[in-house]
């Protein structure tokens, strides 16, 4: 059971809007909210909205808090999951993020382990070479 995703969406959107208003678009709390909201949209199957929501958040995180920061790495993993679900990438996109997580956080860190498991749980047809761009 994934819970009440429809009920959670407005709450997650409100949290994101409040963080944007309070902290601005480049603050770590806002970046976390962007990641959480985009992940919720991905879980609901609204992949285009998830991609729009996460947007440039991974790049902003790299610029503001650094490439090895846990928030940056998690945003990159969430963005990779969205690209995979859209058919724009294969698991190599996520494998690269997991390798960065292992280097920065360690192989036993909960986020590293989580996204390692995510790779193994993805459908087999996403495990191959990078998918051609959608036409």
Coordinates of N, CA, C and O in Angstrom, one line a residue:
X1 N 0.8 -1.2 0.0 CA 0.0 0.0 0.0 C 0.9 1.2 0.0 O 1.7 1.4 0.9
X2 N 0.6 2.1 -0.9 CA 1.4 3.3 -1.1 C 0.8 4.5 -0.3 O 1.3 5.6 -0.4
X3 N -0.3 4.3 0.4 CA -1.0 5.3 1.1 C -1.8 6.2 0.2 O -2.1 5.8 -1.0
X4 N -2.2 7.3 0.7 CA -3.1 8.2 -0.1 C -2.3 9.2 -0.8 O -2.1 10.3 -0.4
X5 N -1.9 8.8 -2.0 CA -1.1 9.7 -2.8 C -1.9 10.9 -3.3 O -1.3 12.0 -3.3
X6 N -3.1 10.7 -3.6 CA -4.0 11.9 -4.0 C -4.1 12.9 -2.9 O -4.1 14.1 -3.1
X7 N -4.3 12.3 -1.7 CA -4.5 13.2 -0.5 C -3.1 13.9 -0.1 O -3.1 15.0 0.4
X8 N -2.0 13.2 -0.4 CA -0.7 13.8 0.0 C -0.3 14.8 -1.0 O 0.5 15.7 -0.6
X9 N -0.8 14.8 -2.2 CA -0.3 15.7 -3.3 C -0.5 17.2 -2.9 O 0.5 18.0 -2.9
X10 N -1.7 17.6 -2.5 CA -1.8 19.0 -2.1 C -1.0 19.4 -0.9 O -0.5 20.6 -0.9
X11 N -0.8 18.5 0.0 CA 0.0 18.8 1.2 C 1.5 19.0 0.8 O 2.2 19.9 1.2
X12 N 1.9 18.1 -0.1 CA 3.3 18.2 -0.6 C 3.5 19.5 -1.4 O 4.6 20.2 -1.3
X13 N 2.6 19.8 -2.2 CA 2.6 21.0 -3.0 C 2.6 22.3 -2.1 O 3.4 23.2 -2.3
X14 N 1.8 22.3 -1.1 CA 1.8 23.4 -0.1 C 3.1 23.5 0.6 O 3.6 24.7 0.8
X15 N 3.7 22.4 1.0 CA 5.0 22.5 1.6 C 6.1 23.1 0.7 O 6.9 23.9 1.1
X16 N 6.0 22.7 -0.5 CA 7.0 23.2 -1.5 C 6.8 24.7 -1.7 O 7.7 25.5 -1.7
X17 N 5.5 25.1 -1.9 CA 5.2 26.6 -2.0 C 5.7 27.4 -0.8 O 6.2 28.5 -0.9
X18 N 5.4 26.8 0.4 CA 5.8 27.5 1.6 C 7.3 27.6 1.7 O 7.9 28.7 2.1
X19 N 8.0 26.6 1.4 CA 9.5 26.6 1.4 C 10.0 27.6 0.4 O 11.0 28.3 0.6
X20 N 9.5 27.6 -0.8 CA 9.9 28.6 -1.8 C 9.7 30.0 -1.3 O 10.6 30.9 -1.5
X21 N 8.5 30.3 -0.7 CA 8.2 31.6 -0.2 C 9.1 32.0 1.0 O 9.6 33.1 1.1
X22 N 9.4 31.0 1.8 CA 10.2 31.3 3.0 C 11.7 31.4 2.7 O 12.4 32.3 3.2
X23 N 12.2 30.4 1.9 CA 13.7 30.3 1.8 C 14.2 30.7 0.4 O 15.4 30.9 0.2
X24 N 13.3 30.7 -0.6 CA 13.8 30.9 -2.0 C 14.0 29.5 -2.7 O 14.0 28.5 -2.1
X25 N 14.2 29.6 -4.0 CA 14.4 28.4 -4.8 C 15.7 27.6 -4.6 O 15.8 26.5 -5.0
X26 N 16.7 28.2 -4.1 CA 18.0 27.6 -4.0 C 18.4 27.1 -2.6 O 19.5 26.6 -2.4
X27 N 17.5 27.2 -1.7 CA 17.8 26.7 -0.3 C 17.6 25.2 -0.2 O 16.7 24.6 -0.9
X28 N 18.4 24.6 0.6 CA 18.3 23.1 0.8 C 16.9 22.6 1.1 O 16.5 21.6 0.6
X29 N 16.2 23.3 2.0 CA 14.8 22.9 2.4 C 13.9 22.9 1.2 O 13.1 22.0 1.0
X30 N 14.0 23.9 0.3 CA 13.2 24.0 -0.9 C 13.6 22.9 -1.9 O 12.7 22.2 -2.4
X31 N 14.9 22.6 -2.0 CA 15.4 21.6 -2.9 C 14.8 20.2 -2.4 O 14.4 19.4 -3.2
X32 N 14.8 20.0 -1.1 CA 14.3 18.7 -0.6 C 12.8 18.6 -0.9 O 12.3 17.6 -1.3
X33 N 12.0 19.7 -0.7 CA 10.6 19.7 -1.1 C 10.4 19.5 -2.5 O 9.4 18.8 -2.9
X34 N 11.2 20.0 -3.4 CA 11.1 19.8 -4.8 C 11.3 18.3 -5.1 O 10.5 17.7 -5.8
X35 N 12.3 17.7 -4.5 CA 12.5 16.3 -4.7 C 11.4 15.4 -4.2 O 10.9 14.5 -4.8
X36 N 10.9 15.8 -3.0 CA 9.7 15.0 -2.4 C 8.5 15.1 -3.3 O 7.8 14.1 -3.5
X37 N 8.2 16.3 -3.7 CA 7.0 16.5 -4.5 C 7.1 15.8 -5.9 O 6.2 15.1 -6.4
X38 N 8.3 15.9 -6.5 CA 8.5 15.2 -7.8 C 8.4 13.7 -7.6 O 7.9 13.0 -8.5
X39 N 8.9 13.2 -6.5 CA 8.8 11.8 -6.3 C 7.4 11.3 -6.1 O 7.0 10.3 -6.6
X40 N 6.6 12.1 -5.4 CA 5.2 11.8 -5.2 C 4.5 11.8 -6.6 O 3.7 10.9 -6.9
X41 N 4.8 12.8 -7.4 CA 4.2 12.8 -8.8 C 4.6 11.6 -9.6 O 3.8 11.0 -10.3
X42 N 5.8 11.2 -9.4 CA 6.3 10.0 -10.1 C 5.5 8.8 -9.7 O 5.1 7.9 -10.4
X43 N 5.4 8.6 -8.3 CA 4.6 7.5 -7.8 C 3.2 7.5 -8.3 O 2.6 6.4 -8.5
X44 N 2.6 8.6 -8.5 CA 1.2 8.7 -9.0 C 1.2 8.4 -10.5 O 0.1 8.2 -11.0
X45 N 2.3 8.4 -11.1 CA 2.3 8.1 -12.6 C 2.3 9.4 -13.4 O 2.2 9.3 -14.7
X46 N 2.3 10.6 -12.8 CA 2.3 11.8 -13.6 C 3.8 12.2 -13.9 O 4.4 13.1 -13.3
X47 N 4.4 11.5 -14.8 CA 5.8 11.6 -15.1 C 6.2 12.9 -15.7 O 7.3 13.4 -15.3
X48 N 5.4 13.5 -16.5 CA 5.8 14.8 -17.1 C 5.8 15.9 -16.1 O 6.7 16.7 -16.0
X49 N 4.8 15.8 -15.2 CA 4.8 16.8 -14.1 C 5.9 16.6 -13.1 O 6.5 17.6 -12.6
X50 N 6.3 15.3 -12.9 CA 7.4 15.0 -12.0 C 8.7 15.6 -12.7 O 9.5 16.2 -11.9
X51 N 8.9 15.4 -14.0 CA 10.1 15.9 -14.6 C 10.1 17.5 -14.6 O 11.2 18.0 -14.3
X52 N 9.0 18.1 -14.8 CA 8.9 19.6 -14.8 C 9.2 20.0 -13.3 O 9.9 21.0 -13.2
X53 N 8.7 19.3 -12.4 CA 8.9 19.8 -11.0 C 10.4 19.6 -10.6 O 10.9 20.6 -10.0
X54 N 11.0 18.5 -10.9 CA 12.4 18.4 -10.4 C 13.3 19.3 -11.2 O 14.3 19.8 -10.7
X55 N 13.0 19.5 -12.5 CA 13.6 20.5 -13.3 C 15.1 20.5 -13.1 O 15.8 19.6 -13.3
X56 N 15.6 21.7 -12.8 CA 17.0 21.9 -12.6 C 17.5 21.8 -11.2 O 18.6 22.1 -10.8
X57 N 16.6 21.2 -10.3 CA 17.0 21.1 -8.9 C 18.3 20.4 -8.6 O 19.1 20.8 -7.8
X58 N 18.6 19.3 -9.3 CA 19.9 18.6 -9.1 C 21.1 19.5 -9.4 O 22.1 19.6 -8.7
X59 N 21.0 20.3 -10.5 CA 22.1 21.2 -10.9 C 22.2 22.4 -9.9 O 23.3 22.7 -9.5
X60 N 21.1 22.9 -9.4 CA 21.1 23.9 -8.4 C 21.7 23.4 -7.1 O 22.5 24.1 -6.5
X61 N 21.4 22.2 -6.8 CA 21.9 21.6 -5.5 C 23.5 21.5 -5.7 O 24.2 21.8 -4.8
X62 N 23.9 21.0 -6.8 CA 25.4 20.9 -7.1 C 26.1 22.2 -6.9 O 27.1 22.3 -6.3
X63 N 25.4 23.3 -7.4 CA 26.0 24.6 -7.4 C 26.0 25.2 -6.0 O 26.9 25.9 -5.6
X64 N 24.9 24.9 -5.2 CA 24.8 25.6 -3.9 C 25.3 24.8 -2.7 O 25.8 25.4 -1.8
X65 N 25.2 23.5 -2.8 CA 25.6 22.7 -1.6 C 26.7 21.7 -1.9 O 27.2 21.0 -1.0
X66 N 27.0 21.5 -3.2 CA 28.1 20.6 -3.6 C 27.6 19.3 -4.1 O 26.5 18.8 -3.8
X67 N 28.4 18.7 -5.0 CA 28.1 17.4 -5.7 C 28.0 16.2 -4.7 O 27.3 15.3 -5.0
X68 N 28.7 16.3 -3.6 CA 28.7 15.1 -2.7 C 27.8 15.2 -1.6 O 27.7 14.4 -0.7
X69 N 27.0 16.3 -1.5 CA 26.0 16.5 -0.5 C 24.8 15.5 -0.7 O 24.4 15.2 -1.8
X70 N 24.3 14.9 0.4 CA 23.3 13.9 0.3 C 22.1 14.4 -0.4 O 21.5 13.7 -1.2
X71 N 21.7 15.7 -0.2 CA 20.5 16.2 -0.9 C 20.7 16.2 -2.4 O 19.9 15.9 -3.2
X72 N 21.9 16.6 -2.8 CA 22.3 16.6 -4.3 C 22.2 15.2 -4.8 O 21.5 15.0 -5.9
X73 N 22.7 14.3 -4.2 CA 22.8 12.9 -4.6 C 21.4 12.3 -4.7 O 21.0 11.6 -5.7
X74 N 20.5 12.6 -3.7 CA 19.2 12.1 -3.7 C 18.4 12.7 -4.8 O 17.6 12.1 -5.5
X75 N 18.5 14.0 -5.0 CA 17.9 14.7 -6.2 C 18.3 14.1 -7.5 O 17.4 13.9 -8.4
X76 N 19.6 13.8 -7.6 CA 20.0 13.2 -8.9 C 19.4 11.8 -9.1 O 19.0 11.4 -10.2
X77 N 19.3 11.0 -8.0 CA 18.7 9.7 -8.0 C 17.2 9.8 -8.4 O 16.7 9.1 -9.3
X78 N 16.5 10.8 -7.8 CA 15.1 10.9 -8.1 C 14.9 11.4 -9.6 O 14.0 10.9 -10.3
X79 N 15.8 12.3 -10.1 CA 15.7 12.7 -11.5 C 16.0 11.5 -12.4 O 15.3 11.4 -13.4
X80 N 16.9 10.7 -12.0 CA 17.2 9.5 -12.9 C 16.0 8.6 -12.9 O 15.7 8.0 -14.0
X81 N 15.4 8.3 -11.8 CA 14.2 7.5 -11.8 C 13.1 8.0 -12.7 O 12.4 7.2 -13.4
X82 N 12.9 9.3 -12.7 CA 11.9 9.9 -13.6 C 12.3 9.7 -15.0 O 11.5 9.3 -15.9
X83 N 13.6 10.0 -15.4 CA 14.0 9.8 -16.8 C 13.9 8.3 -17.2 O 13.5 8.0 -18.3
X84 N 14.2 7.4 -16.3 CA 14.0 6.0 -16.6 C 12.6 5.6 -16.9 O 12.2 5.0 -17.9
X85 N 11.7 6.1 -16.0 CA 10.3 5.8 -16.2 C 9.7 6.4 -17.4 O 8.8 5.9 -18.1
X86 N 10.3 7.6 -17.9 CA 9.8 8.2 -19.1 C 10.4 7.5 -20.4 O 10.1 7.9 -21.5
X87 N 11.4 6.6 -20.2 CA 12.0 6.0 -21.3 C 13.1 6.8 -21.9 O 13.6 6.5 -23.0
X88 N 13.6 7.8 -21.2 CA 14.7 8.6 -21.6 C 16.1 8.1 -21.3 O 17.1 8.7 -21.7
X89 N 16.1 7.2 -20.4 CA 17.4 6.6 -19.9 C 17.2 5.2 -19.4 O 16.0 4.8 -19.2
X90 N 18.3 4.5 -19.2 CA 18.2 3.2 -18.6 C 18.8 3.2 -17.2 O 19.1 4.3 -16.7
X91 N 18.9 2.1 -16.6 CA 19.4 2.0 -15.2 C 20.8 2.6 -15.1 O 21.2 2.8 -13.9
X92 N 21.6 2.7 -16.2 CA 22.9 3.2 -16.0 C 22.9 4.6 -15.4 O 23.8 5.0 -14.7
X93 N 21.9 5.4 -15.7 CA 21.7 6.7 -15.2 C 21.7 6.7 -13.6 O 22.3 7.4 -12.9
X94 N 20.9 5.7 -13.1 CA 20.8 5.6 -11.7 C 22.0 4.9 -11.1 O 22.5 5.2 -10.0
X95 N 22.6 4.0 -11.8 CA 23.9 3.3 -11.4 C 25.0 4.3 -11.2 O 25.7 4.2 -10.2
X96 N 25.1 5.3 -12.0 CA 26.1 6.3 -11.9 C 25.9 7.1 -10.6 O 26.8 7.4 -9.9
X97 N 24.6 7.4 -10.3 CA 24.3 8.2 -9.0 C 24.7 7.3 -7.8 O 25.3 7.8 -6.9
X98 N 24.3 6.0 -7.9 CA 24.6 5.1 -6.8 C 26.1 5.0 -6.6 O 26.6 5.0 -5.4
X99 N 26.9 5.0 -7.7 CA 28.3 5.0 -7.5 C 28.8 6.2 -6.8 O 29.7 6.2 -6.0
X100 N 28.3 7.4 -7.2 CA 28.6 8.6 -6.5 C 28.2 8.6 -5.0 O 29.0 9.1 -4.2
X101 N 27.1 8.0 -4.7 CA 26.6 7.9 -3.3 C 27.6 7.0 -2.6 O 27.9 7.3 -1.4
X102 N 28.0 5.9 -3.2 CA 29.0 5.0 -2.5 C 30.3 5.7 -2.2 O 30.8 5.6 -1.1
X103 N 30.7 6.5 -3.1 CA 32.0 7.3 -2.9 C 31.8 8.3 -1.9 O 32.7 8.5 -1.0
X104 N 30.7 9.0 -1.9 CA 30.5 10.2 -0.9 C 30.0 9.7 0.4 O 30.4 10.3 1.5
X105 N 29.1 8.8 0.4 CA 28.3 8.4 1.6 C 28.7 7.1 2.2 O 28.5 6.8 3.4
X106 N 29.2 6.2 1.4 CA 29.6 4.8 1.7 C 28.5 3.9 1.3 O 27.3 4.2 1.1
X107 N 28.9 2.6 1.0 CA 28.0 1.6 0.5 C 26.9 1.2 1.4 O 25.9 0.8 1.0
X108 N 27.1 1.4 2.7 CA 26.1 1.0 3.7 C 25.2 2.2 4.1 O 24.3 2.0 5.0
X109 N 25.4 3.3 3.6 CA 24.5 4.5 3.9 C 23.1 4.1 3.5 O 22.9 3.5 2.4
X110 N 22.0 4.5 4.2 CA 20.7 4.1 3.9 C 20.2 4.6 2.5 O 19.5 3.8 1.8
X111 N 20.7 5.8 2.1 CA 20.3 6.2 0.7 C 21.0 5.4 -0.4 O 20.4 5.1 -1.4
X112 N 22.2 5.1 -0.1 CA 23.0 4.3 -1.1 C 22.3 2.9 -1.3 O 22.0 2.4 -2.4
X113 N 21.9 2.3 -0.1 CA 21.3 1.0 -0.2 C 19.9 1.1 -0.8 O 19.5 0.2 -1.6
X114 N 19.2 2.1 -0.5 CA 17.8 2.3 -1.0 C 17.9 2.3 -2.6 O 17.1 1.6 -3.2
X115 N 18.7 3.2 -3.1 CA 18.8 3.3 -4.6 C 19.4 2.1 -5.3 O 19.1 1.9 -6.4
X116 N 20.3 1.4 -4.6 CA 20.8 0.1 -5.1 C 19.7 -0.9 -5.3 O 19.6 -1.6 -6.3
X117 N 18.8 -0.9 -4.3 CA 17.6 -1.8 -4.3 C 16.7 -1.3 -5.4 O 16.1 -2.2 -6.1
X118 N 16.5 0.0 -5.6 CA 15.6 0.5 -6.6 C 16.1 -0.1 -8.0 O 15.2 -0.5 -8.8
X119 N 17.4 0.0 -8.3 CA 17.9 -0.5 -9.5 C 17.5 -2.0 -9.7 O 17.0 -2.4 -10.8
X120 N 17.6 -2.8 -8.7 CA 17.3 -4.2 -8.8 C 15.8 -4.4 -9.0 O 15.4 -5.5 -9.5
X121 N 15.0 -3.5 -8.6 CA 13.5 -3.7 -8.6 C 12.9 -3.1 -9.9 O 11.7 -3.3 -10.2
X122 N 13.7 -2.4 -10.8 CA 13.2 -1.9 -12.0 C 12.9 -3.0 -13.0 O 13.6 -4.0 -13.0
X123 N 11.9 -2.8 -13.9 CA 11.6 -3.8 -14.9 C 12.8 -4.1 -15.8 O 13.6 -3.3 -16.0
X124 N 12.8 -5.4 -16.2 CA 14.0 -5.8 -17.0 C 14.2 -5.0 -18.3 O 15.3 -4.8 -18.7
X125 N 13.1 -4.5 -18.9 CA 13.3 -3.8 -20.1 C 14.0 -2.4 -19.9 O 14.4 -1.8 -20.9
X126 N 14.1 -2.0 -18.7 CA 14.8 -0.8 -18.4 C 16.3 -1.0 -18.0 O 17.0 -0.1 -17.7
X127 N 16.7 -2.3 -18.0 CA 18.0 -2.7 -17.6 C 19.0 -2.6 -18.7 O 20.2 -2.8 -18.5
X128 N 18.6 -2.4 -19.9 CA 19.5 -2.4 -21.1 C 20.1 -1.1 -21.4 O 20.3 -0.3 -20.5
X129 N 20.5 -1.0 -22.6 CA 21.2 0.3 -23.1 C 20.3 1.5 -23.1 O 19.0 1.3 -23.0
X130 N 20.8 2.6 -23.1 CA 20.1 3.9 -23.1 C 19.0 3.9 -24.2 O 19.3 3.5 -25.3
X131 N 17.8 4.2 -23.8 CA 16.7 4.2 -24.7 C 16.8 5.4 -25.6 O 17.2 6.5 -25.2
X132 N 16.5 5.2 -26.9 CA 16.5 6.3 -27.8 C 15.5 7.4 -27.4 O 14.5 7.1 -26.8
X133 N 15.9 8.6 -27.7 CA 15.0 9.8 -27.3 C 13.6 9.6 -27.9 O 13.4 9.1 -29.0
X134 N 12.6 10.0 -27.2 CA 11.2 9.9 -27.6 C 11.0 10.8 -28.8 O 11.5 11.9 -28.8
X135 N 10.3 10.4 -29.8 CA 10.1 11.2 -31.0 C 8.8 12.0 -30.9 O 8.0 12.0 -30.2

